[in-house]
Amino acid sequence: MNRYFATDMPSGRFLRNTLAFSLLSLLPLLLLYISLTSGFAAHLLQGGPALGRFLRQVITNGLPVVFLVNYLSFFLLARGRDHEKAQAKPFRLILIDLLARLATFILLHAVIYVASAGWFGSFGGDRMTALSVVGPTLARAAHFENLSGVYLYATLISALPLYTVAIAEAAEADPTGFPGKIMHNLPKRAAAILIAAALCGVFLLTLTVFATGLSDLLER
């Protein structure tokens, strides 16, 4: 995967790769969400305003969020892997990525919701109402209960392989360090995947706790 998102790649190609990856991760999850939501597919197949609003939401909210979060993540991890110090401390690099991913995901939702209130009259055209629903919406996203959940897991699809590669390479380079010690008696790739998945789980929990706290704060 590194060769597809290297920092010495021409910017146009980097953007195209990120867009292609974002679409490939987003579309299957959208189809899954539609199939799991009772009556949603039939509702969309009727066309008309419902389908138009759905497509507008995906195009103006979903794709920009997934693309920008992926772009930032690919850029940070590719830049970090260019430096020996960063390669020797993959968890520092992953922590930076997780924090940047969290902040970007939340801020993009806030900006897009407020903009949608002004441009499309969403949320009754009230920007404060738009801002107030960000917390509750993201608090339910990890449970795959809304479209923001689709966008959330689409971004994590990109994180999992990148974290797995960084962890596996760190363990191979320093078998006596962390995570080398944890992975010593385990299949390296499987152990790296499990650790990467656990980190993604921590991200989901952190987002849910933060969004719930934000929701409670705005309700006061």
Short mmCIF file of C-alpha atoms in Angstrom, two decimals, residues 23 29-30 44 64 68-69 73 78 84-85 104 115 117 145 185 189 202 204 220:
data_model
loop_
_atom_site.label_atom_id
_atom_site.label_comp_id
_atom_site.label_asym_id
_atom_site.label_seq_id
_atom_site.Cartn_x
_atom_site.Cartn_y
_atom_site.Cartn_z
CA LEU A 23 -15.00 5.53 -3.05
CA LEU A 29 -20.74 0.23 3.34
CA LEU A 30 -23.47 2.44 1.89
CA LEU A 44 -34.94 5.23 -2.30
CA PRO A 64 -15.79 14.90 1.47
CA LEU A 68 -10.32 14.38 3.58
CA VAL A 69 -9.84 12.06 6.57
CA SER A 73 -4.14 9.95 7.29
CA ALA A 78 3.57 8.37 4.53
CA GLU A 84 13.75 6.64 10.71
CA LYS A 85 12.71 7.98 14.12
CA THR A 104 -10.94 16.05 11.41
CA ALA A 115 -23.02 24.93 5.72
CA ALA A 117 -28.27 24.63 6.93
CA GLU A 145 -27.16 3.64 13.23
CA ASN A 185 5.07 -16.26 19.99
CA ARG A 189 0.66 -10.64 10.56
CA VAL A 202 -10.08 2.61 21.00
CA LEU A 204 -14.44 4.29 18.15
CA ARG A 220 -27.29 22.51 28.94
#
